[in-house]
Coordinates of C-alpha atoms in Angstrom, one line a residue:
H1 CA 9.8 16.5 -9.7
V2 CA 9.0 14.4 -12.4
D3 CA 5.1 12.1 -11.8
G4 CA 5.9 8.6 -11.6
W5 CA 8.9 9.3 -10.7
D6 CA 9.6 10.8 -8.3
F7 CA 7.6 10.0 -4.9
D8 CA 8.3 11.7 -1.7
R9 CA 7.3 15.4 -1.9
R10 CA 8.3 16.1 1.2
S11 CA 11.9 15.6 1.2
L12 CA 12.5 17.4 -2.2
A13 CA 14.9 14.6 -3.2
L14 CA 15.1 14.2 -6.2
N15 CA 15.5 10.6 -8.3
Q16 CA 18.7 11.3 -10.0
K17 CA 19.5 8.9 -13.1
F18 CA 23.0 8.9 -13.5
Y19 CA 23.8 8.0 -9.9
G20 CA 20.9 5.7 -9.7
Y21 CA 22.0 3.2 -12.3
V22 CA 25.9 3.8 -11.5
A23 CA 25.4 3.5 -7.7
G24 CA 21.7 2.4 -6.7
E25 CA 20.9 6.1 -5.3
W26 CA 17.3 6.2 -6.2
H27 CA 17.6 9.2 -3.1
N28 CA 13.4 9.9 -3.5
N29 CA 13.5 6.2 -3.4
H30 CA 15.5 6.4 -0.4
H31 CA 13.5 9.1 1.4
S32 CA 10.6 7.3 1.1
F33 CA 11.5 3.7 2.9
R34 CA 14.9 4.7 4.7
A35 CA 15.5 1.4 5.6
S36 CA 15.4 -0.5 2.3
A37 CA 18.2 -1.8 1.0
N38 CA 16.7 -1.5 -2.3
C39 CA 15.8 1.9 -3.6
A40 CA 15.0 0.7 -7.3
F41 CA 11.2 0.5 -6.9
H42 CA 10.0 2.1 -10.1
R43 CA 10.3 0.5 -13.8
G44 CA 13.3 1.0 -15.1
Q45 CA 15.7 1.9 -12.7
F46 CA 17.8 -0.3 -11.1
D47 CA 20.1 -0.8 -8.5
L48 CA 23.0 -2.7 -8.3
A49 CA 24.3 -1.9 -4.5
F50 CA 20.6 -4.3 -4.4
V51 CA 21.9 -6.9 -6.5
I52 CA 24.7 -7.7 -4.6
I53 CA 23.0 -7.1 -1.3
K54 CA 20.6 -10.0 -2.6
A55 CA 23.6 -12.2 -3.8
M56 CA 25.7 -11.6 -0.5
H57 CA 22.9 -13.0 1.0
K58 CA 22.3 -16.1 -1.1
L59 CA 26.4 -17.2 -0.3
G60 CA 25.3 -17.0 3.5
I61 CA 27.8 -13.5 4.1
V62 CA 24.4 -11.5 4.5
E63 CA 22.2 -12.7 7.0
R64 CA 18.7 -10.3 6.4
F65 CA 18.3 -7.3 5.0
N66 CA 14.7 -5.5 4.5
D67 CA 13.0 -4.7 0.5
H68 CA 10.1 -2.7 0.6
R69 CA 9.2 -2.3 -3.2
Q70 CA 6.0 -4.4 -2.1
Q71 CA 4.6 -1.4 0.5
F72 CA 6.1 1.6 -2.4
E73 CA 3.8 -0.3 -4.7
R74 CA 1.3 -0.6 -2.7
K75 CA 1.1 3.5 -1.1
F76 CA 2.5 5.1 -4.7
L77 CA 1.5 2.9 -7.3
S78 CA -2.3 1.6 -6.3
V79 CA -3.1 5.6 -5.9
R80 CA -1.1 6.2 -9.3
S81 CA -3.5 3.6 -10.3
N82 CA -6.8 4.7 -8.9
R83 CA -6.5 8.3 -10.7
T84 CA -6.4 7.3 -14.2
R85 CA -9.7 5.5 -13.2

């Protein structure tokens, strides 16, 4: 596990860059927020599948989706910033 890159210690799932960039499969993030269509929460992560879902939403093909990025930031990033103070 890499602090600041992997967050879900309970499942021991790992964020793997190759699968993350190619398929939007940020596995660790997915285990932290399973209902989120967006799994790219951290700086440097990109979720192509989520970009496609958002485009489909704008076209009216997808009615709604969950994006838990703000919850992720509140839960994990605010804790990290408090530790560095």
